Coordinates of C-alpha atoms in Angstrom, one line a residue:
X1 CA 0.0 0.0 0.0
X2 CA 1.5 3.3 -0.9
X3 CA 0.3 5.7 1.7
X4 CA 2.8 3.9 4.6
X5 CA 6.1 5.6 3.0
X6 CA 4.1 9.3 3.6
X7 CA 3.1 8.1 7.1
X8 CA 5.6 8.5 9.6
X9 CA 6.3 5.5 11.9
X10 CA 3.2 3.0 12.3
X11 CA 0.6 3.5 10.3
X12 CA -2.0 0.7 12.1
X13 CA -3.6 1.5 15.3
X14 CA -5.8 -0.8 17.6
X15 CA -8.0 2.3 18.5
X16 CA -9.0 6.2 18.2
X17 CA -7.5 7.9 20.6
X18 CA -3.9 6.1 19.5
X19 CA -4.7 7.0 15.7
X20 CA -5.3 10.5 16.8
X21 CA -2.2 10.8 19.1
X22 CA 0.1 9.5 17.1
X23 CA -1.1 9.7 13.1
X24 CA 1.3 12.2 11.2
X25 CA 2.5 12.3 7.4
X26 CA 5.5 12.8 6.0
X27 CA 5.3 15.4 3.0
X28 CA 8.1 15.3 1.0
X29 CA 9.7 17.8 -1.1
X30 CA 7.7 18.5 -4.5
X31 CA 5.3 16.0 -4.2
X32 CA 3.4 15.6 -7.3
X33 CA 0.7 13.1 -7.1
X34 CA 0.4 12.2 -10.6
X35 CA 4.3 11.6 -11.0
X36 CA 4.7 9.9 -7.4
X37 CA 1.7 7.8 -6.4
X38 CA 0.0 7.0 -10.3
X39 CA 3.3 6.6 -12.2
X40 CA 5.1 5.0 -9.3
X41 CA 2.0 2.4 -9.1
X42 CA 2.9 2.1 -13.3
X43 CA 6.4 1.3 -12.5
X44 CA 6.5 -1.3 -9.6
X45 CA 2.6 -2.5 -10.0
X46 CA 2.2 -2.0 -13.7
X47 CA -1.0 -4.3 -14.0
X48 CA -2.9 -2.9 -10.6
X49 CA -6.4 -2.1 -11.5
X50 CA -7.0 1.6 -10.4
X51 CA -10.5 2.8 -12.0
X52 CA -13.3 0.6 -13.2
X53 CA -16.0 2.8 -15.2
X54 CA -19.3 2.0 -16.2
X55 CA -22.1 3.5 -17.4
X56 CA -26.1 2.9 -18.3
X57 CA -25.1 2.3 -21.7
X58 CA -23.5 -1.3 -21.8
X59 CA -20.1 1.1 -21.8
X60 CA -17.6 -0.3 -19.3
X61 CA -13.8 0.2 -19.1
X62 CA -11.1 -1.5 -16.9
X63 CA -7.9 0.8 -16.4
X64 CA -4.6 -0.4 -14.7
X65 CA -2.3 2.4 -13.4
X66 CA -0.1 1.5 -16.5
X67 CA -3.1 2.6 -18.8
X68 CA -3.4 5.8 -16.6
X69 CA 0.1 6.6 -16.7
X70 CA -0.2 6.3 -20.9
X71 CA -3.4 8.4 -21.0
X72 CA -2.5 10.9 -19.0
X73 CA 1.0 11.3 -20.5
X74 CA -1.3 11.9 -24.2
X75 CA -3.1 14.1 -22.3
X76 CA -0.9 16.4 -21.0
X77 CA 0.7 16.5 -24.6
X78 CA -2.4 17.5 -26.3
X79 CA -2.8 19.9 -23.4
X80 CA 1.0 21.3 -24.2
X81 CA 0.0 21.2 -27.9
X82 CA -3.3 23.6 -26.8
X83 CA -1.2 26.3 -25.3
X84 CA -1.6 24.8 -21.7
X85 CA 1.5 25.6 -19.4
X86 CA 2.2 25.3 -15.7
X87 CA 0.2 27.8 -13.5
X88 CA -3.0 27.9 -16.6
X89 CA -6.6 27.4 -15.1
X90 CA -8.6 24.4 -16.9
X91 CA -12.4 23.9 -16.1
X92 CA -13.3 20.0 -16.2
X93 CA -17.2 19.4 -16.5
X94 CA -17.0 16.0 -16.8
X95 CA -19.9 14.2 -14.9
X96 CA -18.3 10.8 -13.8
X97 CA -16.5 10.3 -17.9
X98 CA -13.6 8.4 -17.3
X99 CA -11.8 11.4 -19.2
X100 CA -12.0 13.1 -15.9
X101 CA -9.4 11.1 -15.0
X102 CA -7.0 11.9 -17.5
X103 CA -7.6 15.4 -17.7
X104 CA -6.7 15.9 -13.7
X105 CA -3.7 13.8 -13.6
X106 CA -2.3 15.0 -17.3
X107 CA -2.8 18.7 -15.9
X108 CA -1.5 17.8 -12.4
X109 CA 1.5 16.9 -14.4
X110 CA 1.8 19.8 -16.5
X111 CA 1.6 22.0 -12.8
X112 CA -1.8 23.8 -14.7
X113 CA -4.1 24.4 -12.3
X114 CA -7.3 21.9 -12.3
X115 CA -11.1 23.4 -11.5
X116 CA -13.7 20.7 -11.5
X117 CA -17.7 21.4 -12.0
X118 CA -20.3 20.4 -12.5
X119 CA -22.5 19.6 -15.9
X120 CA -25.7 21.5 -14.2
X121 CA -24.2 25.2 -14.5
X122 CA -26.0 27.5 -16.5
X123 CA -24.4 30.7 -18.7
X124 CA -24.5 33.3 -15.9
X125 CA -22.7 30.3 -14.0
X126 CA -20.2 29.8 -16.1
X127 CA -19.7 33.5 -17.1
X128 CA -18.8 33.9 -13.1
X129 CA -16.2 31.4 -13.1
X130 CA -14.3 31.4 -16.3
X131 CA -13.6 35.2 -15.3
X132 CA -13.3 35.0 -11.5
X133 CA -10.7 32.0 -12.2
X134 CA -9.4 33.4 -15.7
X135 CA -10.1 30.4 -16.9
X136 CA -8.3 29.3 -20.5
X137 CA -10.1 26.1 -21.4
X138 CA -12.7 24.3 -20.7
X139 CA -13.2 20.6 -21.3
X140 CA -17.0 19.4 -21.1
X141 CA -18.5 15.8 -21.8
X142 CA -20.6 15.6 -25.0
X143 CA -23.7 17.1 -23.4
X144 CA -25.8 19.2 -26.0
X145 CA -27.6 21.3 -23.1
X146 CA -24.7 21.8 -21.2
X147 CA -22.4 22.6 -24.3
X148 CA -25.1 25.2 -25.7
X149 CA -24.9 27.1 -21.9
X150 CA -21.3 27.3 -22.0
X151 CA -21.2 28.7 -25.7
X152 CA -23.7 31.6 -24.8
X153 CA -20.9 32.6 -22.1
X154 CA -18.0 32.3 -24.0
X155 CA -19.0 35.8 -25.8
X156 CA -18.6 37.0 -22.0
X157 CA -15.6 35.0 -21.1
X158 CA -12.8 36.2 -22.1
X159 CA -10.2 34.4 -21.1
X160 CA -11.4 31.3 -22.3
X161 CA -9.4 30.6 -25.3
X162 CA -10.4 26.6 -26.3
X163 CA -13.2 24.7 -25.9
X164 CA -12.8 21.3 -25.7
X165 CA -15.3 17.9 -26.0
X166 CA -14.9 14.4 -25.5
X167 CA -17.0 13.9 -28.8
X168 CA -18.1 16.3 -31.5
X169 CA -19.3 19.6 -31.9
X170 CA -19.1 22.2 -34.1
X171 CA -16.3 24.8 -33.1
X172 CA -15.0 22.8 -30.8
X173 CA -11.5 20.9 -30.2
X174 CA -12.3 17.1 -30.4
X175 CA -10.5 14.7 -27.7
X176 CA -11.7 11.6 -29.3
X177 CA -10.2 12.7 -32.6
X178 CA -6.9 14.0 -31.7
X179 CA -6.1 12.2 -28.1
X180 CA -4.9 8.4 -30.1
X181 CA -2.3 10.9 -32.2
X182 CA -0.4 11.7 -28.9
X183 CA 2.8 10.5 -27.9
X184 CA 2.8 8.6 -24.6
X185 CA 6.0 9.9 -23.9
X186 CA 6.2 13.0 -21.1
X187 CA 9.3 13.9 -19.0
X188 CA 8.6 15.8 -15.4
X189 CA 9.4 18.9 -15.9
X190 CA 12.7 20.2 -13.7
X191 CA 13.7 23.3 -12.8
X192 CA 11.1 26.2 -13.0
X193 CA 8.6 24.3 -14.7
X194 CA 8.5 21.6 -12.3
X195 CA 6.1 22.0 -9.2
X196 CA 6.4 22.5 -5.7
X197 CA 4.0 22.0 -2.6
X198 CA 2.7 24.9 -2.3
X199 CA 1.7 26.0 -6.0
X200 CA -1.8 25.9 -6.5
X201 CA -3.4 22.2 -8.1
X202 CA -7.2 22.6 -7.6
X203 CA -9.3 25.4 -7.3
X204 CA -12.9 24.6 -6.2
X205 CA -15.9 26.9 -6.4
X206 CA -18.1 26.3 -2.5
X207 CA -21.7 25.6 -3.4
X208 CA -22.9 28.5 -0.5
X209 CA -26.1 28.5 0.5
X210 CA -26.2 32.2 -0.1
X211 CA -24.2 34.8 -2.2
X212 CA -21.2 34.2 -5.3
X213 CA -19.4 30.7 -4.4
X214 CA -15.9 31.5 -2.9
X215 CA -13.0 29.9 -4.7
X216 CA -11.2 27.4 -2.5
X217 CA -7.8 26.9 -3.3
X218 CA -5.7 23.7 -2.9
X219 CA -1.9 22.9 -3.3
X220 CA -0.4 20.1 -4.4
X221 CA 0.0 18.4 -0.6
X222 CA -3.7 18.3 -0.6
X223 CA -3.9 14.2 -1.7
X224 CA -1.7 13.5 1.2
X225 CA -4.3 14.9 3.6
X226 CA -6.9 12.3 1.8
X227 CA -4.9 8.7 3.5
X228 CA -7.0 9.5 6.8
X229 CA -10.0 10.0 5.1
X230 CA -9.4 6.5 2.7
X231 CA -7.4 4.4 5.2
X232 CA -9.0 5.0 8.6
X233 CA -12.5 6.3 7.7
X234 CA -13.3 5.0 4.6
X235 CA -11.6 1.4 5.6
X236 CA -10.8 1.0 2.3
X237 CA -9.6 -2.7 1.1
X238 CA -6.2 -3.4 -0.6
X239 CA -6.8 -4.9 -3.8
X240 CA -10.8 -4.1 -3.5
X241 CA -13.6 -1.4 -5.0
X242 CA -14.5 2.1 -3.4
X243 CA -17.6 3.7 -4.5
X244 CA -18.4 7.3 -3.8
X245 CA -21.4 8.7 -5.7
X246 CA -20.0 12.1 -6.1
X247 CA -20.1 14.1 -9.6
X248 CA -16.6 15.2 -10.5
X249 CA -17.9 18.3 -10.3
X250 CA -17.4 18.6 -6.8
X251 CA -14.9 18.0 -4.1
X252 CA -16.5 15.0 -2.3
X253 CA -15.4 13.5 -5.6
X254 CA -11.3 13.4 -4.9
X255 CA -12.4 12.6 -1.2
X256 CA -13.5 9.6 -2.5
X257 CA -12.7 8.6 -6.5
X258 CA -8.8 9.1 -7.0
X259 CA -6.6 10.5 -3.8
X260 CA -6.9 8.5 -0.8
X261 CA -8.2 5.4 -2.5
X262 CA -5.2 4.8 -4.4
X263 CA -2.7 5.8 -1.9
X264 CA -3.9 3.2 0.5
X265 CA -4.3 0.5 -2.9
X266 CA -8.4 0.0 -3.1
X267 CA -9.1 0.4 -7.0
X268 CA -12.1 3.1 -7.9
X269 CA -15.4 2.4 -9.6
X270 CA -16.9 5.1 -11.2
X271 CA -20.8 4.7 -12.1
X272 CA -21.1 7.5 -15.0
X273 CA -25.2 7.7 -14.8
X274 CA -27.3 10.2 -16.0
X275 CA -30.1 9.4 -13.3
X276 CA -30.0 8.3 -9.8
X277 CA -32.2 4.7 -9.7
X278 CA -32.1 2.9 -6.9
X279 CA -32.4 -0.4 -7.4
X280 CA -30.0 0.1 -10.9
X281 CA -26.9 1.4 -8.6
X282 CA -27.1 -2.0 -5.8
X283 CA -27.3 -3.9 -8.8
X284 CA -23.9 -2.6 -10.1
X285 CA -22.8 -2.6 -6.5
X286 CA -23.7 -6.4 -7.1
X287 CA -22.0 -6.9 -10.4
X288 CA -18.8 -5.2 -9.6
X289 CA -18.5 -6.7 -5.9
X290 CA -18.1 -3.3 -4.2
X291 CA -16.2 -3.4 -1.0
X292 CA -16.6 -0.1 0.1
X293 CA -19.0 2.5 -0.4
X294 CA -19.6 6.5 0.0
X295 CA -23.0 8.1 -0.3
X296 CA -24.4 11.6 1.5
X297 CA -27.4 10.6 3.9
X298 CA -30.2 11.6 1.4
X299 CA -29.1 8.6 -0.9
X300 CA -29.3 5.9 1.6
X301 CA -33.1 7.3 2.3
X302 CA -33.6 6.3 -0.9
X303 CA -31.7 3.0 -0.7
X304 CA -33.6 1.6 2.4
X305 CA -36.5 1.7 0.6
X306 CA -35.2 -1.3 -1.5
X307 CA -35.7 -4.8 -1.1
X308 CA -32.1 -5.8 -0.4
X309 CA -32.9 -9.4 -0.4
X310 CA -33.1 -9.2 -4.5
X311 CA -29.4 -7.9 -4.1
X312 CA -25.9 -9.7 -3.1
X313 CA -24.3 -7.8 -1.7
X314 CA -22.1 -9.5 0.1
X315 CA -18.6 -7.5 -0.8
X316 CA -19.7 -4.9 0.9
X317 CA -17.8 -4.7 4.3
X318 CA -17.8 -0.7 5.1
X319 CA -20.0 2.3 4.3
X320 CA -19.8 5.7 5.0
X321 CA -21.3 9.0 4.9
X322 CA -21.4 12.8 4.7
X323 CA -22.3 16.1 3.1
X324 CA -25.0 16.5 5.3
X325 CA -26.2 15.4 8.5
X326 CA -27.4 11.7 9.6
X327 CA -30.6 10.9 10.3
X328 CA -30.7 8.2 13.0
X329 CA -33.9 6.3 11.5
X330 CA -31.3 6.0 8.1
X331 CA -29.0 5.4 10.1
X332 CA -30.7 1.9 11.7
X333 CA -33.0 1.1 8.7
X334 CA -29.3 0.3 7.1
X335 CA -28.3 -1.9 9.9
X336 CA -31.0 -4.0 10.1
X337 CA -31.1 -4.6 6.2
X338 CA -27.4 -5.2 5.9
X339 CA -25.3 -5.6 9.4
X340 CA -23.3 -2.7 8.4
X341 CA -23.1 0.3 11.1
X342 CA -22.9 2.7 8.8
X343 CA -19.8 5.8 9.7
X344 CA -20.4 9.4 9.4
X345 CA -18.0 11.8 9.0
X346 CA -18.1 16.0 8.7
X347 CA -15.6 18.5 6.2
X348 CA -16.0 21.1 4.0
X349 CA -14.5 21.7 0.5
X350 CA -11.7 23.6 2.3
X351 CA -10.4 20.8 4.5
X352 CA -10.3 16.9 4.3
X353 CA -12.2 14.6 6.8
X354 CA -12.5 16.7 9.9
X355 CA -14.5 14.8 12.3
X356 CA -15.3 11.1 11.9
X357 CA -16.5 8.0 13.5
X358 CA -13.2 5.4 13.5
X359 CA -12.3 1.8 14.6
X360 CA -12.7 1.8 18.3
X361 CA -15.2 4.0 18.5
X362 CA -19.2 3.0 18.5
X363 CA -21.4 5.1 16.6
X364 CA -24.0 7.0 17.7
X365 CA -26.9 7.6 14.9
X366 CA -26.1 11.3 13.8
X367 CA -23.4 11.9 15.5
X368 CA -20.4 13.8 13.0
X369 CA -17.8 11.4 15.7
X370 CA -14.6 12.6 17.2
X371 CA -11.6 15.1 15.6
X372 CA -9.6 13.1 12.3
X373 CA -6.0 12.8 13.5
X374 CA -4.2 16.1 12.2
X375 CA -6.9 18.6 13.2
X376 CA -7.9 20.3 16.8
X377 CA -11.5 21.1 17.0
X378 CA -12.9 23.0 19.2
X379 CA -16.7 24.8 20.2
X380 CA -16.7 28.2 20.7
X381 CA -19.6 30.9 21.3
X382 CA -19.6 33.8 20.2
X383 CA -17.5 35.4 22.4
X384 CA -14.9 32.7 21.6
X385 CA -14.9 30.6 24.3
X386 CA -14.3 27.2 24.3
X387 CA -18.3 26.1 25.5
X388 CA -19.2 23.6 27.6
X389 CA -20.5 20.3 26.9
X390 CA -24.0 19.8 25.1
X391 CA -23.4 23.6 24.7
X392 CA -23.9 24.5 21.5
X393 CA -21.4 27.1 19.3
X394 CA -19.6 27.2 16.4
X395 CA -17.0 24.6 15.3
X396 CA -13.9 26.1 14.4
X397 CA -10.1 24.6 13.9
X398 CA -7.1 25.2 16.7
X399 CA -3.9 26.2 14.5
X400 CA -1.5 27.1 17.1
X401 CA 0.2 23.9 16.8
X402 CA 0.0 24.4 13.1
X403 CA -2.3 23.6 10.0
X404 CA -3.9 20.6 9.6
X405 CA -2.3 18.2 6.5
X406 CA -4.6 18.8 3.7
X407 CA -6.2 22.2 5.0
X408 CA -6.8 24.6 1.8
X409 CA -4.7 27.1 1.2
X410 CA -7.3 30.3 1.4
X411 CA -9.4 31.8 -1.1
X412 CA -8.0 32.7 -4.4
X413 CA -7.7 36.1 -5.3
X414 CA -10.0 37.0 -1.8
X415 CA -7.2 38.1 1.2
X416 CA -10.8 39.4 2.9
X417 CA -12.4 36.7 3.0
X418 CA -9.2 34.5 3.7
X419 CA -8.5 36.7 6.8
X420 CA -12.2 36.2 8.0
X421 CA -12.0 32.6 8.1
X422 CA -8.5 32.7 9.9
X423 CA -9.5 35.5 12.1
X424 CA -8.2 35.3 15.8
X425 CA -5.6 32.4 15.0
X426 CA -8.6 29.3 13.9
X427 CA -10.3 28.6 11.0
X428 CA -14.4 29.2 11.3
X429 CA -16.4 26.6 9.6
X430 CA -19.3 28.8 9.9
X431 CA -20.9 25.8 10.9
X432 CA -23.1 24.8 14.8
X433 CA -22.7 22.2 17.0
X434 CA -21.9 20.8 20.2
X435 CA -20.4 18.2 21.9
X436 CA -21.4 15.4 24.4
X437 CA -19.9 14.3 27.3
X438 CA -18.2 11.0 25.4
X439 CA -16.1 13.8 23.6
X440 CA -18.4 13.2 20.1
X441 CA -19.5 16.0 18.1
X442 CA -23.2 16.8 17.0
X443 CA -24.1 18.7 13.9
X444 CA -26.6 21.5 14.3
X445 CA -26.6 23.7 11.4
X446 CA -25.2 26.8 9.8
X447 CA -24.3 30.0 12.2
X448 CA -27.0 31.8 9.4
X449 CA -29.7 29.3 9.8
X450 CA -30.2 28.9 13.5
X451 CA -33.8 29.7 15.3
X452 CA -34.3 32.1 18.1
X453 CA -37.4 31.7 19.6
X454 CA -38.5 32.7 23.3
X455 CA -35.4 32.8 24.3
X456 CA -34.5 29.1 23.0
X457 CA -31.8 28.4 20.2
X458 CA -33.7 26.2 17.8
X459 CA -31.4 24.1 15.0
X460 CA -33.3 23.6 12.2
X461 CA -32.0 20.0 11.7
X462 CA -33.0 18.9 14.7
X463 CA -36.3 19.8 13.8
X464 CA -36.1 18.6 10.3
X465 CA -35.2 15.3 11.8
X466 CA -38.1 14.3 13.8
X467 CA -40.5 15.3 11.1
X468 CA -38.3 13.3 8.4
X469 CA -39.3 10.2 10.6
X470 CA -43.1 11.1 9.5
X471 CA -43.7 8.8 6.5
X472 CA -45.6 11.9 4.9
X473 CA -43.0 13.8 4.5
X474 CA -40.5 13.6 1.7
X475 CA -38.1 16.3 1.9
X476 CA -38.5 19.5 4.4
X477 CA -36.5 22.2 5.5
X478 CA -36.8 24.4 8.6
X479 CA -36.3 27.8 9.2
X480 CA -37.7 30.4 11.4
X481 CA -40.2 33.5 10.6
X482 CA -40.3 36.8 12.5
X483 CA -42.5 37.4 15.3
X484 CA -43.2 40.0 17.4
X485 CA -44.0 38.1 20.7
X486 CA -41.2 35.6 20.3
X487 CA -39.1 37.4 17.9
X488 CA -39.2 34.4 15.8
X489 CA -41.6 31.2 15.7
X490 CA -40.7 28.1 13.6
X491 CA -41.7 26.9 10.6
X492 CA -41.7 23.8 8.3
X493 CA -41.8 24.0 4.7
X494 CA -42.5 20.2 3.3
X495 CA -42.7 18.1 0.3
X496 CA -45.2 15.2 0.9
X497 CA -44.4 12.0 0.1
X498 CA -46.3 10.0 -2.8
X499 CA -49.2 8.8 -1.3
X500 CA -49.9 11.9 0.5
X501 CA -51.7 14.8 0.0
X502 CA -51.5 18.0 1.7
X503 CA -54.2 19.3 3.7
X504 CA -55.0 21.1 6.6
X505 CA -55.7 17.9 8.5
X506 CA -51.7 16.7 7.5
X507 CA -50.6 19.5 8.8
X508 CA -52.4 19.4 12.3
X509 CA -51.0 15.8 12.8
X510 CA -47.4 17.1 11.7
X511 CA -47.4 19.5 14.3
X512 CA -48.7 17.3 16.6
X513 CA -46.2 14.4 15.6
X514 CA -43.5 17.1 16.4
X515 CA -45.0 17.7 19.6
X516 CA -44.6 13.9 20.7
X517 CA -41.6 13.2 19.4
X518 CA -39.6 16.3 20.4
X519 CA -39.2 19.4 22.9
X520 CA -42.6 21.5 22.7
X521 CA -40.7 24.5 21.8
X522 CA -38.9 22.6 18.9
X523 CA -42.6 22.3 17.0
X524 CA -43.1 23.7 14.3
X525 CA -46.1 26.6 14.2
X526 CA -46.2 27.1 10.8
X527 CA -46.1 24.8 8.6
X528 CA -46.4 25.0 4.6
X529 CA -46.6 22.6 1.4
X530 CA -44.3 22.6 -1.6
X531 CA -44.0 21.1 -4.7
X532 CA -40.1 21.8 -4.3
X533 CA -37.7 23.5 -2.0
X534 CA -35.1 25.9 -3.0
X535 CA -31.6 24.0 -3.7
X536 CA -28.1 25.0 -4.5
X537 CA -26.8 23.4 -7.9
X538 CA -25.0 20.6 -5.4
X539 CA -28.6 20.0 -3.8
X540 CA -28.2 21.9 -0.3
X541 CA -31.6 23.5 0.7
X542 CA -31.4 26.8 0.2
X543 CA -32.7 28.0 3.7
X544 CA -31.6 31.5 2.7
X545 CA -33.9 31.6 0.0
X546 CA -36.9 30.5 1.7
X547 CA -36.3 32.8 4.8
X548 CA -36.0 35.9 1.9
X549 CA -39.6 34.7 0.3
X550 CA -41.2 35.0 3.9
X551 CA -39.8 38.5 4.4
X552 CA -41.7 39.6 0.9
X553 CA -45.1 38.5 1.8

């Protein structure tokens, strides 16, 4: 396994507390990990199967890190032969195409700078990135919607110099035509053209629930960071199959489809579909005997729902989530169907796995865990004192010992903002919670959506959680409405469930459902019906936008 010569001293632990005491990495001088973990795997493990790719189409592909090494060698040529150099910004909206691959590994090679999206932006979204990130190509799957957005912003993107497909289209640079004319021959660069640690390797736009997306920049140390989140969270197997469901488009994607996986030797299987079925994604978890597996809690709602006796899925030994926050009924409707105790885990696009559930430790159903080795977490209030426990406050990072491995490297071109996260010596996620007495941490919600009521602070997912266990309700989001004589009261906006229909009389026993099966002042006094709730273009509820509505009426 690769990751132990980055790991200094052991790297197995019989339980947390020794993982967290003792983990540390080695980063060594210009590490590059296309050149030192991919081609290194070509050189001494030529025939070790790194990506499996599928798709809804019959398509399948089996690459070996050989085959990776030779694609993205052509790929950083044709790159080179495109006017690409070290430092140049390259947007990849990709989906799940096996191209993605290629792309980020031939332009981690070249030292350009990677920035990965997603194929639901529209023109006014891609106008804002191309300029914020000076972006000079953009490479897009063969997606006629998609391709037609981003050539009505090209008249307003003017750095963009080359548009690039992985089929055809008119105007466009063709991959499939020219990639098979590329030599497979590329020397690492040396010298000034060769890359060190802290040059900039992927630049990620956040999905905020509110205002432009900031631009979170990573250097090239950042796969490093990813061994805790593969090895000791993950559980990845040597020689087995990760699956995370992520869209290349976003960062949860190298958390779980290239970094840490192949450091610690589990191969990658990449389900390119258009639509999210079901019952078609634990049938190729079947096929392919998946070992491990990677899925935000709102996919495994839809999974328990499955008859999983129609299924073997007996490969599977280890399942994790995040993205949001667990809801304890998921979390035990999973257990029961398949033995597994399914690990949760918190982090943002700016850091790595942050807080996680490990060997050694039991889970509790929506509970985020204990601090990932590397990084010292702390509650604070608003004053910034460390709170107490069961207090809740917001969680924010300790750097007085130093910066977590894997911990961005600020927002590009944005020294205010940069200086706001880092104010006072930590790093504010910006996000609530608090912490029990076994030392485990509890999710509460954004600093911007909390509920003051009566004097109570109310978190909205706490709320969203008991009504979620209503089979009625489908999706809902929680936010709270201004009030004279409480300053604010709560309210539920909800999208039934098939089989449902709203009424007055639904919503009477939803209030009185919350009533039973939480703190009275928790309940919901408003409550409305939706067809759909304001999302972000990664799926987050926009509670933002919902509170704004409610101020207009």
């Amino acid at each position: 396994m690769m990751f132990k010569k980055y790991v200094k001293g052991n790297s197995d632990y019989n339980n947390y507390q020794e993982l967290k005491d003792n983990f540390s990495i080695a980063i060594p001088e210009n590490f590059n990990f296309a050149y030192d973990v991919v081609d290194e795997y070509a050189r001494t493990e030529p025939n070790r199967t790194a990506l499996v790719w599928c798709d809804d189409n019959g398509g399948e592909r089996v690459f070996s890190f050989q085959d990776l090494k030779t694609a993205s060698n052509k790929t950083a040529n044709f790159l080179l032969s495109k006017g690409i150099k070290k430092g140049d910004a390259v947007m990849l909206i990709l989906r799940r195409r096996y191209e993605f691959w290629y792309f980020l590994l031939a332009l981690h090679k070249i030292g350009a700078i990677a920035v990965p999206a997603t194929n639901l932006l529209l023109k006014s979204d891609i106008e804002y990135r191309t300029n914020a990130a000076a972006i000079k190509m953009i490479v897009s799957l063969e997606d006629k919607d998609l391709q037609r957005q981003i050539d009505l912003a090209l008249p307003n993107s003017p750095t963009v110099k080359t548009l690039v497909t992985t089929g055809h289209r008119d105007g466009w640079v063709s991959f499939a035509d020219e990639y098979p004319n590329q030599s497979d021959n590329f020397t690492r660069p040396q010298g000034d053209g060769a890359t060190a640690n802290e040059d900039i390797m992927l630049l990620y736009f956040t999905s905020g629930t509110s205002g432009y997306p900031k631009m979170v920049q990573h250097n090239f140390t950042y796969p490093l960071g990813h061994i805790v989140t593969a090895r000791y969270w993950q559980k990845v197997v040597d020689g087995g199959l990760h699956l995370t469901l992520a869209e290349t488009g976003w960062a949860k994607a190298v958390w779980g489809k290239i970094y840490g996986q192949w450091l610690a030797g589990s191969a990658v299987f990449a389900y390119d579909m258009v639509t999210f079925v079901p019952g078609r994604l634990l049938e190729k978890m079947e096929r392919y005997k998946v070992t491990t597996f990677c899925a935000p809690p709102t996919v495994y709602r839809y999974l328990v729902r499955q008859d999983f006796t129609k299924y073997d899925l007996s490969s599977l030994v280890h399942c994790t989530t995040a993205g949001e926050a667990l809801n304890g009924e998921i979390y035990n409707k999973f257990l029961e169907k398949t033995g597994i105790k399914m690990k949760e885990g918190y982090g943002q696009t700016e850091l790595t796995l942050t807080i996680g559930n490990f060997d050694g430790m039991e889970p509790k159903p929506g509970s985020m865990g204990k601090p990932a080795p590397g990084y010292i977490i702390d509650i604070v209030d608003s004053e910034g004192s460390s709170c107490k426990p069961e207090e809740v406050g917001e969680i924010v990072i300790r750097l007085d010992k130093g910066r977590p491995f894997g911990m961005f490297a600020g927002y590009y071109k944005d020294e205010q903002r940069t200086q706001e996260a880092f104010m006072g010596g930590l790093y504010h996620t910006g996000d609530m919670a608090y912490q029990d007495e076994d030392g485990y941490f509890w999710f509460v919600g954004r600093i911007d959506d909390m509920i003051k009521s009566a004097g109570f602070r109310i978190s909205p997912f706490e709320v969203e959680s008991t009504l979620m266990q209503h089979p009625a309700v489908l999706e809902c989001a929680v936010t709270g409405v201004a009030d004279d004589a409480r300053n604010q009261v709560v309210k539920a906006t909800i999208v039934v469930a098939p089989g449902y229909e709203e009424s007055q009389q639904l919503s009477q026993e939803l209030q009185e459902f919350a009533k039973t099966e939480s703190a009275l002042y928790k309940a919901p006094r408003i409550i409305e019906f939706v067809k759909e709730l304001p999302k972000t273009i990664s799926g987050k509820i926009r509670h933002v936008a919902i509170r704004n509505q409610d101020k207009r009426k």
